[in-house]
Structure formats: structure tokens, C-alpha cells
Amino acid sequence: MRARFLFALSSLVLACGDDVSGSGGDGGAGGTAAPEPLPPLTRAPLTTDERLVVTRAPEMAGTYDPRLPEDMDAMLASGYGDYTLAAGEAVVTRTQDGTAAPPPGPNATRLARFVHFADIQLADDESPARIVNADSPDATSGAFRPQEGHECRIMNAAVRTINKVHETFPIDAVVLGGDNADNAQTNEVDWVLAILSGAASVSCDSGDDDDPKPGPANDPKDAFYADGLKMPWVWVTGNHDVLQQGNFMPLPKEADYLASYCGTGTRDWSEPGGPTIIGDVVPDPQRKPLSGQEVLEKVRADGDGHGVTAEAAAAGRAFYAYDVPGTPIRFLVVDTAAPTGSAEGLIHQSEIDTFLQPALDAAEAEGKYVIVTSHHASSKLTDGGEFGGTAQPDAVLPDPFRDLLAGYPNLLMHLAGHTHVHRVTLVDAPSSTGQYWEVETSALADYPNQLRLIEIWDLDNGFLSIRSVVLDYQTENDPVAEDGRRRAISDFTSGWTGDAAGAADERNVELYVPKP
Ligand SMILES: [Ca+2]
Ligand SMILES: [Ca+2]
Ligand SMILES: [Ca+2]
């Protein structure tokens, strides 16, 4: 398991209709002109119809170092970022007992369609709180990503793709997977909200206003127009949203975030290619780290609040129920980030007693189908005492958590992120006769940079089903997002990050669930 050590940076974020102003500017292109919206996408094929296939086999790390601009340029020039578009991948059907899936009945009905949008890890890549020199091809491959400066544009491209799919296949809601921001910074969370909710100008450029490629709309430090999602979206907290590097309590280290010197490696976009440096940086108050309460207060203040209740914001813990409008589907959002530090998952027994179990009981009594969603999968729940953390006496470990969930026949699945891998597990709870599906979605931050489009069906044959099709983001007329895609592929083909694409039956897959 990779520890995802990262820090990020910021800049200005404006609500729709606001003028560009303040630090950051618009890429040195004259200062005040608002960025133009991109032309609408003309297509957004599902991976059942067309999929992106990397053309170069991944190699052992060693030939190139993606942190070096000259190496990155050499990789892109020699095909490390190349891909082709291939025929689609069929949906594989899986049942819990392994028997053949009965065909749908004549009145099979789709109950809901939503997108799982996990591990964006939107990073202020100029922050002095970053530690890119800790990156390596193995244990800490998330400390640096050659595409990290491009993640705002990759995320914006993903939003545009979801909106395009929505025109053909209406989407009820988008559910985040946590690790939406990378380093619990104010500017990072502001960028996430602006890109998801829409903004006339977003500039993911902290410190000085940099313009690595002169002129507007041609580099990741230029301001851009954010369309925003055309449907409701729901916040889920991950360890990177509330912890320094996803591992450490950030507020005691506030001075590191606001400093004018970085001793652990960050990026300097005043130089060609944004080389990594140790040395002086331009400080930026928008890098101030946020507490769990402050993160949720910001989310709650944006738009419809994205599921965050007043109680959750006050507690700084993202526990809430979210009913998908017009459907019998209820998400129970569970906060598994450890406020006491550590990248691994933590739930207190008190949170089971006061939120999760009563919420499961209520949903069952109301006839709702439940999707429990959290950043960490059950296998990542610990006592909180892993690296960076403190052991908690009332931590809930994987088996009791699985037993709890397996006791509810109206539970459709547990949906998670964090591992950056497409994975589907049939959980066989140890002390229960029940089974349930646990579904993990890969990260938008890393190759394969995908989302999941998920449908819930009543198959009219005694089963419900969870139908997942992974989704590639589209970069038509969006050269900065396309540059980000190729950098992410290069990170994979150069051996600096692992293969997270999962098996075919963990990507496009229909999971049968006995109807309660
Ligand atoms: Ca700029
Ligand atoms: Ca800057
Ligand atoms: Ca520019």
C-alpha cells in the first residue's frame, strides 16, 4: 500500500459571476480578462464503447525521474505518455454465490444512476509544506506526481465529462470518495468547491502569479472557467482532507504552511517546467491549514451543503445520510479519516452507536436501500496507531464493522476509495450469515485517472444489481488537461507509480444483490 504523502497549493477562487481579482491573476496575460469557457464536449463515450489503452509497457523505475522537467520532456517526447483508443470492455456479471446470474425479468427498472469521484488529491504544488523529495517508486509514490500541477484541469475535465454523459444518461448525483484536497489547505478546498460547483475563474496558482507558458489558457497556472457539475454532489472526507500529507495533524504545523522556505521539496513555477526545489518560496496566506470543522463548514456553506449537516460541521466529522432525490437509495456517509493522525482508517465505537447503527436501523425501517460510503474500505480500519497516529481505545476494527454491515439485507454495498485501485470484494462477514459487496474506485489523481458510473437496478428476478462502468475523462479542446493525462500515464510507464486498473471484473461489472 502506497502512503500518499503530499502537500498542495492554492490561489484565488471566485464564485460564478465574480471578477478575477486578488493574488494569482490569470497567468500573466494582462491581469483582468476573465477566462473563456471551453467549447462544449461533443462526445463522452463510456468504456463499454471505447476505452483508453496505454501503448507502452511499464518499466522498472530508473531510466527517468519524473520530478526533473528535462526528464519529463524526454519521456513525453519518447512515447511514455502515449495511448490509443480501443474497443470497449463488456460488463461482467458476478453473483454472491458464484452461480449463473438469472436474466432480468420483464419489468427490470433502473432505480438510480450516480458517479463515484474518488481521490482527486487536488494539490497546491507550490506549497512549502510539500515533501516531494520523499517520493520514490515504491513506498511513497504519492509524494510527487508529474501531473499534480494539472489536477485542477484534470478535475475540471472530469466534471465536463460527467455533464456530457448526463445529457445521454441522466445522473442523479455525484458522490466524492474523499482525499478531495491533498493537504487540508484552505486554497485546495476552495479550488475543489469552485471546480465542482462552478466558477467564472479558478486559478490554481499560489504564491506568485506564474505564467510558465506566456499567454492565457495554455498552462496549468493560467486561470480557467469551471462549468461545475449539473447535478447534486455529496462530500466525503478522506485523510488528506484533514491531515498534513494525509498523515499528520496539520494545525500545530501551521507555520510550515505559511513559511517562505521549503526544506522538503516543492515546485517552482517561475522556472521552465516547474522544477522541484529546496529553498525560498513566496508565502501565501491562502495555504492556511484547515481543521476538520473548518473543512466541513466551508463545504456546508457552498451551494446546497453537499450533505454536510450542522451537526457534522460542528463535530468536524463527516457523518450524514443523503437520500438520492427521487430514488429509494440512501447514502450513509461515514468519516474514516483519523483526526488523531495516520493515513489509515479510524471509526470510534461511539460513532457507530450514535450514528451508523441508528441510521442503518432507520433506513431499514423506512424501506430504503443503503449504500454505506467512506474514504477507507473495511480492510483499512485500524486502531489509529499506525504511522503518524495515536491508538484509540474504542476504535472499531474490520471484522466488527463488517459484521454490522452484513446484518442489514437492505445494504447494497460499501463504496470506498483511498487505495487508488479499482477493486471489488465480496465481504464474507465472520460472525454473520450475510455477505455484501465492497467496491473501491481508483483515483482521479493517478493512472488510470478514472471515475465509476454506477447504476442501481431492480432486476425483477429476485435480485437488485449494482452496475459499474468506469469512465475516462475527456480532453477535447483542453490541451492542459491532456498534458496532465500524458504526464500521469508517464508516471505509470516510467515505474514511479503502480498499476491500479484492477481486473476486468472489477471495472465494468454488474454485481447481483439478493432483493430483501
Ligand atoms: Ca498564473
Ligand atoms: Ca505560483
Ligand atoms: Ca500561460
XYZ file of C-alpha atoms and ligand atoms in Angstrom:
519
model
C 0.000 0.000 0.000
C 1.394 3.318 -1.017
C 1.467 6.003 1.594
C 0.219 9.074 -0.172
C 2.375 11.886 1.145
C 1.543 15.143 -0.475
C 1.035 18.758 0.033
C -0.548 21.214 -2.207
C -1.038 24.817 -3.071
C -3.607 27.426 -3.819
C -4.738 30.563 -5.383
C -7.840 32.511 -5.938
C -11.254 31.064 -6.417
C -14.258 33.122 -7.361
C -17.910 32.353 -7.414
C -19.700 32.397 -10.751
C -20.161 35.964 -11.913
C -17.350 37.384 -9.829
C -14.487 39.218 -11.443
C -10.988 37.909 -11.301
C -9.062 39.732 -8.606
C -6.584 39.172 -5.826
C -3.429 37.114 -5.812
C -2.835 34.653 -8.582
C -4.158 36.649 -11.502
C -4.806 34.999 -14.793
C -1.471 33.725 -15.860
C 0.225 36.971 -16.585
C -1.921 37.503 -19.642
C -2.784 41.063 -18.792
C -4.388 40.516 -15.441
C -8.080 41.247 -15.729
C -9.609 39.355 -18.674
C -11.935 36.591 -17.490
C -11.088 33.168 -18.909
C -13.249 31.898 -21.749
C -15.370 28.784 -21.177
C -14.163 25.781 -23.176
C -16.400 24.715 -26.079
C -18.900 22.003 -25.053
C -17.659 18.417 -25.385
C -19.070 16.718 -28.469
C -18.728 13.209 -27.024
C -18.012 11.293 -23.825
C -18.061 7.577 -24.673
C -18.452 5.037 -21.889
C -15.683 2.445 -21.569
C -18.178 -0.162 -22.704
C -17.917 1.550 -26.116
C -14.382 2.904 -26.242
C -11.509 2.864 -23.832
C -8.115 4.399 -23.465
C -5.247 1.880 -23.653
C -1.683 2.805 -22.769
C 0.680 1.757 -25.562
C 3.930 1.425 -23.636
C 4.568 -1.337 -21.100
C 5.539 -0.048 -17.663
C 9.213 -0.427 -16.872
C 11.261 -0.633 -13.709
C 11.943 2.846 -12.357
C 15.411 4.138 -13.037
C 15.688 5.463 -16.573
C 13.901 8.729 -15.862
C 12.913 10.803 -12.826
C 9.513 12.474 -13.383
C 10.478 15.225 -10.914
C 13.013 16.609 -13.393
C 11.486 18.798 -16.141
C 14.095 17.645 -18.658
C 13.290 14.004 -17.900
C 9.559 14.706 -18.147
C 10.049 16.361 -21.540
C 12.157 13.418 -22.701
C 9.504 10.928 -21.581
C 6.705 12.761 -23.349
C 8.839 13.032 -26.490
C 9.625 9.313 -26.490
C 6.106 7.968 -26.000
C 5.851 7.347 -22.252
C 2.549 9.235 -22.187
C 1.067 7.724 -25.351
C -2.190 5.801 -25.604
C -4.652 4.601 -28.180
C -8.424 4.348 -28.196
C -9.598 0.745 -28.329
C -12.878 -1.130 -28.442
C -14.954 -1.091 -25.297
C -14.875 -3.581 -22.452
C -18.008 -5.605 -21.754
C -19.755 -5.654 -18.380
C -19.069 -8.864 -16.425
C -21.823 -10.221 -14.183
C -20.994 -11.552 -10.710
C -23.266 -13.208 -8.157
C -22.557 -13.647 -4.465
C -22.753 -17.434 -4.528
C -20.952 -17.798 -7.848
C -23.904 -19.338 -9.638
C -25.055 -18.146 -13.033
C -26.938 -14.870 -12.929
C -30.619 -15.260 -13.782
C -31.744 -12.998 -16.613
C -33.624 -9.819 -15.746
C -37.397 -10.030 -15.584
C -39.708 -8.147 -17.952
C -40.091 -5.180 -15.609
C -36.448 -4.597 -14.687
C -36.128 -0.975 -13.560
C -33.190 1.333 -13.032
C -33.531 2.888 -9.577
C -30.651 5.359 -9.642
C -27.542 6.407 -11.531
C -24.634 8.178 -9.863
C -20.909 8.792 -10.245
C -18.237 7.884 -7.694
C -15.473 10.519 -7.925
C -12.561 9.458 -5.691
C -9.134 10.682 -4.614
C -8.694 13.829 -6.646
C -5.956 14.962 -4.245
C -6.076 18.471 -5.614
C -2.683 19.823 -4.611
C -1.104 23.229 -4.135
C 2.098 22.049 -5.773
C 3.988 25.232 -4.770
C 3.338 24.889 -1.021
C 6.315 24.879 1.359
C 4.513 22.097 3.275
C 5.178 19.638 0.433
C 7.779 16.878 0.644
C 8.358 15.926 -2.971
C 11.903 14.799 -2.200
C 10.384 11.909 -0.246
C 8.924 10.493 -3.458
C 10.198 7.171 -4.652
C 8.903 4.452 -6.939
C 7.743 2.302 -4.028
C 6.610 3.276 -0.545
C 5.901 6.967 -1.038
C 4.967 7.221 -4.698
C 2.292 9.798 -3.860
C 4.689 12.438 -2.508
C 5.066 13.773 -6.032
C 3.120 13.368 -9.250
C 4.301 14.915 -12.512
C 0.638 15.742 -13.222
C -0.105 17.243 -9.800
C 0.013 20.823 -11.041
C -2.503 19.790 -13.702
C -5.000 18.170 -11.298
C -7.302 21.204 -11.284
C -7.616 20.924 -15.039
C -7.972 17.137 -14.889
C -10.757 17.549 -12.314
C -12.426 20.196 -14.439
C -12.231 17.859 -17.438
C -13.831 15.120 -15.349
C -16.686 17.479 -14.402
C -17.231 18.330 -18.072
C -17.216 14.624 -18.925
C -19.821 13.838 -16.259
C -22.007 16.665 -17.579
C -21.710 15.319 -21.128
C -22.600 11.772 -20.049
C -25.547 13.270 -18.131
C -27.039 14.510 -21.418
C -27.485 10.908 -22.576
C -27.622 9.030 -19.280
C -29.137 11.334 -16.629
C -27.090 11.222 -13.422
C -28.866 11.685 -10.096
C -25.834 12.650 -8.012
C -22.045 12.597 -7.776
C -20.513 11.104 -4.631
C -16.956 12.055 -3.751
C -14.567 9.413 -2.458
C -12.525 11.578 -0.075
C -8.979 12.903 -0.451
C -10.610 15.626 -2.487
C -7.875 18.045 -1.399
C -4.344 16.849 -0.847
C -3.105 18.681 2.208
C -6.035 20.185 4.146
C -5.137 23.632 2.819
C -7.641 26.476 2.523
C -6.836 27.142 -1.128
C -7.084 23.455 -2.074
C -10.550 23.075 -0.582
C -11.600 26.343 -2.235
C -10.446 25.016 -5.613
C -12.337 21.739 -5.107
C -15.547 23.620 -4.327
C -15.104 26.033 -7.240
C -14.476 23.291 -9.788
C -17.360 21.107 -8.597
C -19.861 23.932 -8.124
C -18.737 26.193 -10.984
C -16.808 29.463 -11.049
C -16.125 32.224 -13.564
C -12.422 31.945 -12.831
C -10.285 29.433 -10.961
C -6.539 29.897 -10.693
C -4.631 27.052 -9.077
C -1.577 29.225 -8.621
C -0.359 30.109 -5.129
C 2.395 32.490 -4.076
C 3.463 34.469 -7.121
C 1.263 34.641 -10.219
C 3.211 32.353 -12.526
C 2.866 32.014 -16.271
C 5.209 29.207 -17.327
C 3.927 29.386 -20.923
C 3.262 33.045 -21.771
C -0.345 33.942 -22.514
C -3.736 32.747 -21.258
C -5.285 29.264 -21.253
C -2.137 27.353 -22.155
C -0.565 26.170 -18.891
C -1.743 24.809 -15.518
C -1.047 28.123 -13.773
C -3.454 30.045 -16.011
C -6.940 30.833 -14.752
C -9.792 28.815 -16.272
C -13.583 28.796 -16.331
C -15.207 25.986 -14.321
C -18.544 24.715 -15.673
C -19.451 22.982 -12.395
C -21.497 19.809 -12.075
C -25.053 19.920 -13.405
C -26.333 17.626 -10.638
C -26.079 17.455 -6.814
C -22.824 16.239 -5.328
C -22.027 14.811 -1.893
C -18.906 15.397 0.185
C -16.956 12.503 1.750
C -13.894 13.252 3.907
C -10.570 11.469 3.396
C -7.369 11.572 5.394
C -5.798 14.123 3.016
C -8.722 16.499 3.539
C -7.941 16.929 7.230
C -4.315 15.840 7.752
C -0.924 17.136 6.720
C 0.257 14.900 3.892
C -2.700 12.698 4.797
C -0.747 11.562 7.855
C -0.228 14.248 10.489
C -2.335 16.700 12.446
C -1.844 19.912 10.477
C -2.746 22.773 12.765
C 0.321 22.552 15.036
C 2.373 22.918 11.855
C 0.566 25.959 10.522
C 3.824 27.920 10.401
C 5.230 25.366 7.930
C 2.316 26.003 5.579
C 2.710 29.773 5.734
C 6.512 29.760 5.571
C 8.757 31.401 2.978
C 11.133 28.432 2.868
C 10.685 24.768 1.947
C 13.203 22.255 3.203
C 11.469 19.123 1.928
C 10.888 19.825 -1.747
C 8.229 21.759 -3.621
C 7.828 23.171 -7.137
C 8.964 26.485 -8.549
C 6.784 27.510 -11.485
C 8.807 30.669 -12.092
C 11.316 28.336 -13.769
C 10.654 26.458 -17.023
C 8.819 23.184 -16.412
C 8.264 23.883 -12.700
C 11.340 22.121 -11.287
C 11.330 20.776 -7.745
C 13.371 22.885 -5.371
C 14.546 23.188 -1.793
C 14.752 26.831 -0.850
C 12.803 30.062 -0.702
C 9.154 30.181 -1.752
C 6.700 33.064 -1.996
C 4.449 32.726 1.068
C 0.666 32.743 0.689
C -1.913 33.119 3.497
C -4.368 31.019 1.453
C -2.215 27.990 2.325
C -3.527 28.093 5.906
C -4.392 24.548 7.012
C -7.991 23.787 7.941
C -9.375 21.849 10.886
C -11.958 19.153 10.263
C -14.628 21.603 11.427
C -13.367 24.317 9.080
C -13.351 21.968 6.078
C -16.949 20.893 6.701
C -18.104 24.441 7.421
C -16.724 25.506 4.031
C -18.474 22.638 2.261
C -21.736 23.271 4.122
C -21.615 26.954 3.111
C -21.302 26.050 -0.589
C -24.481 25.546 -2.605
C -26.842 23.014 -1.005
C -24.183 21.992 1.536
C -23.449 18.698 -0.261
C -24.877 16.540 2.509
C -22.991 18.155 5.383
C -25.288 18.783 8.346
C -24.842 21.435 11.024
C -24.098 18.655 13.499
C -21.397 17.151 11.279
C -19.756 20.532 10.707
C -19.779 21.306 14.411
C -18.163 17.951 15.185
C -15.744 18.158 12.267
C -16.714 14.612 11.317
C -18.491 13.811 8.046
C -21.317 11.532 9.172
C -24.666 12.075 7.478
C -27.425 10.450 5.467
C -28.101 11.585 1.909
C -31.183 10.438 0.022
C -30.631 10.476 -3.741
C -33.519 12.676 -4.935
C -36.399 10.776 -6.478
C -34.942 7.343 -5.698
C -35.193 4.750 -2.887
C -31.394 4.991 -2.413
C -29.886 6.413 0.787
C -26.171 7.024 1.176
C -24.831 6.781 4.698
C -21.631 8.806 4.643
C -19.076 7.612 7.190
C -15.943 9.559 8.158
C -12.965 7.204 8.416
C -10.219 9.851 8.417
C -8.301 9.732 11.690
C -8.321 13.193 13.314
C -5.565 11.941 15.595
C -3.226 11.293 12.639
C -2.365 8.297 10.391
C -3.293 7.656 6.782
C -5.287 4.569 7.730
C -8.967 4.433 8.601
C -10.442 5.069 12.044
C -14.004 4.846 13.351
C -14.851 5.186 17.025
C -17.412 2.832 18.598
C -19.244 5.935 19.807
C -19.755 6.930 16.159
C -21.235 3.517 15.404
C -23.521 3.847 18.421
C -24.673 7.407 17.827
C -24.771 7.498 14.006
C -24.193 4.421 11.903
C -26.249 1.760 13.654
C -29.268 4.028 14.282
C -29.037 5.239 10.676
C -28.946 1.666 9.367
C -31.929 0.764 11.543
C -33.886 3.797 10.372
C -33.175 3.106 6.704
C -34.312 -0.490 7.094
C -37.498 0.612 8.844
C -38.188 3.144 6.078
C -37.628 0.629 3.270
C -34.580 2.438 1.878
C -31.749 0.699 0.058
C -28.481 1.736 1.683
C -25.037 2.416 0.272
C -22.502 2.981 3.035
C -19.730 5.159 1.668
C -16.467 6.226 3.257
C -12.931 7.014 2.194
C -11.402 3.818 3.552
C -12.527 0.271 2.817
C -13.080 -2.021 5.815
C -9.643 -3.610 5.390
C -8.054 -0.213 6.149
C -9.712 0.288 9.525
C -7.122 0.279 12.325
C -6.875 1.345 15.957
C -5.422 4.668 14.819
C -1.913 3.860 15.981
C -0.244 3.462 12.587
C 2.496 5.847 11.373
C 1.637 9.428 12.297
C -1.264 8.480 14.595
C -2.241 7.580 18.147
C -4.010 4.347 19.108
C -7.618 4.882 20.195
C -9.185 2.593 22.814
C -12.630 2.467 21.195
C -11.544 2.023 17.569
C -13.733 -0.309 15.510
C -11.662 -2.898 13.650
C -12.543 -4.516 10.306
C -14.425 -7.613 11.484
C -16.933 -5.915 13.819
C -17.550 -3.286 11.157
C -18.198 -5.966 8.537
C -20.470 -7.870 10.898
C -22.532 -4.753 11.448
C -22.995 -4.046 7.747
C -23.660 -7.663 6.827
C -26.610 -7.726 9.219
C -28.678 -5.422 7.002
C -30.303 -7.099 3.972
C -31.128 -3.659 2.508
C -27.394 -2.804 2.316
C -26.379 -2.710 -1.354
C -22.658 -2.176 -0.892
C -19.872 -0.351 0.900
C -18.292 2.128 -1.530
C -14.760 3.387 -0.827
C -11.624 4.993 -2.240
C -8.168 5.552 -0.705
C -6.326 2.626 -2.282
C -6.326 4.233 -5.762
C -7.232 0.814 -7.185
C -10.373 -0.473 -8.904
C -11.330 -3.381 -6.669
C -14.475 -5.405 -5.936
C -14.575 -7.643 -2.864
C -17.356 -9.927 -1.690
C -17.200 -9.428 2.060
C -17.993 -12.565 3.992
C -18.531 -11.209 7.491
C -17.016 -13.511 10.129
C -19.868 -13.646 12.638
C -22.806 -13.131 10.344
C -24.575 -15.155 7.699
C -24.727 -12.068 5.494
C -22.467 -11.091 2.624
C -22.113 -7.788 0.847
C -20.113 -6.133 -1.909
C -17.302 -3.719 -1.156
C -16.376 -1.567 -4.154
C -13.254 0.608 -4.382
C -12.716 3.157 -7.139
C -9.309 4.196 -8.474
C -8.056 7.748 -8.007
C -8.657 10.585 -10.392
C -5.188 11.736 -9.262
C -3.287 8.712 -10.599
C -3.364 6.452 -13.650
C -5.864 5.173 -14.767
C -7.426 8.507 -13.678
C -10.951 7.144 -13.852
C -14.378 7.541 -12.247
C -17.140 4.988 -11.802
C -20.574 5.448 -13.314
C -22.863 3.292 -11.168
C -26.461 2.247 -11.732
C -28.701 0.501 -9.213
C -31.296 -1.803 -10.767
C -34.260 -3.796 -9.543
C -33.927 -6.679 -11.971
C -37.453 -8.058 -11.421
C -35.996 -11.522 -10.897
C -35.412 -11.571 -7.153
C -32.221 -9.514 -7.386
C -31.085 -5.954 -7.270
C -27.871 -5.111 -9.088
C -25.015 -2.641 -8.934
C -23.860 -1.911 -12.476
C -20.467 -0.179 -12.636
C -18.830 1.185 -15.770
C -15.548 3.064 -15.343
C -15.241 6.390 -17.072
C -12.280 8.128 -18.739
C -12.246 11.920 -18.615
C -12.341 13.738 -21.954
C -9.884 16.426 -23.083
C -11.367 17.681 -26.347
C -10.204 21.326 -26.833
C -8.488 21.092 -23.440
C -4.711 20.836 -24.044
C -3.760 21.493 -20.411
C -5.880 18.577 -19.150
C -4.483 16.444 -21.987
C -0.932 17.342 -20.936
C -1.908 16.245 -17.415
C -3.218 12.923 -18.718
C 0.035 12.189 -20.547
C 2.097 13.092 -17.503
C 0.005 10.717 -15.360
C 0.496 7.921 -17.892
C 4.239 8.668 -17.897
C 4.323 8.356 -14.101
C 2.923 4.835 -14.603
C 5.016 3.738 -17.597
C 8.243 5.024 -16.007
C 7.610 2.775 -12.993
C 7.054 5.591 -10.500
C 3.514 4.528 -9.680
C 1.801 1.141 -9.762
C -0.909 -0.347 -11.945
C -4.233 0.477 -10.302
C -6.578 -0.548 -13.116
C -7.771 -3.732 -11.377
C -9.105 -6.796 -13.193
C -11.777 -6.657 -15.879
C -14.420 -7.938 -13.439
C -13.579 -5.102 -11.038
C -14.072 -2.309 -13.604
C -17.109 -2.867 -15.807
C -19.096 -5.227 -13.650
C -22.677 -5.962 -12.632
C -22.926 -7.176 -9.033
C -26.052 -9.107 -8.074
C -27.568 -8.477 -4.639
C -30.413 -10.665 -3.326
C -33.505 -8.497 -3.027
C -34.561 -8.227 0.627
Ca -0.864 32.323 -13.188
Ca 2.590 30.467 -8.144
Ca 0.018 30.835 -19.740
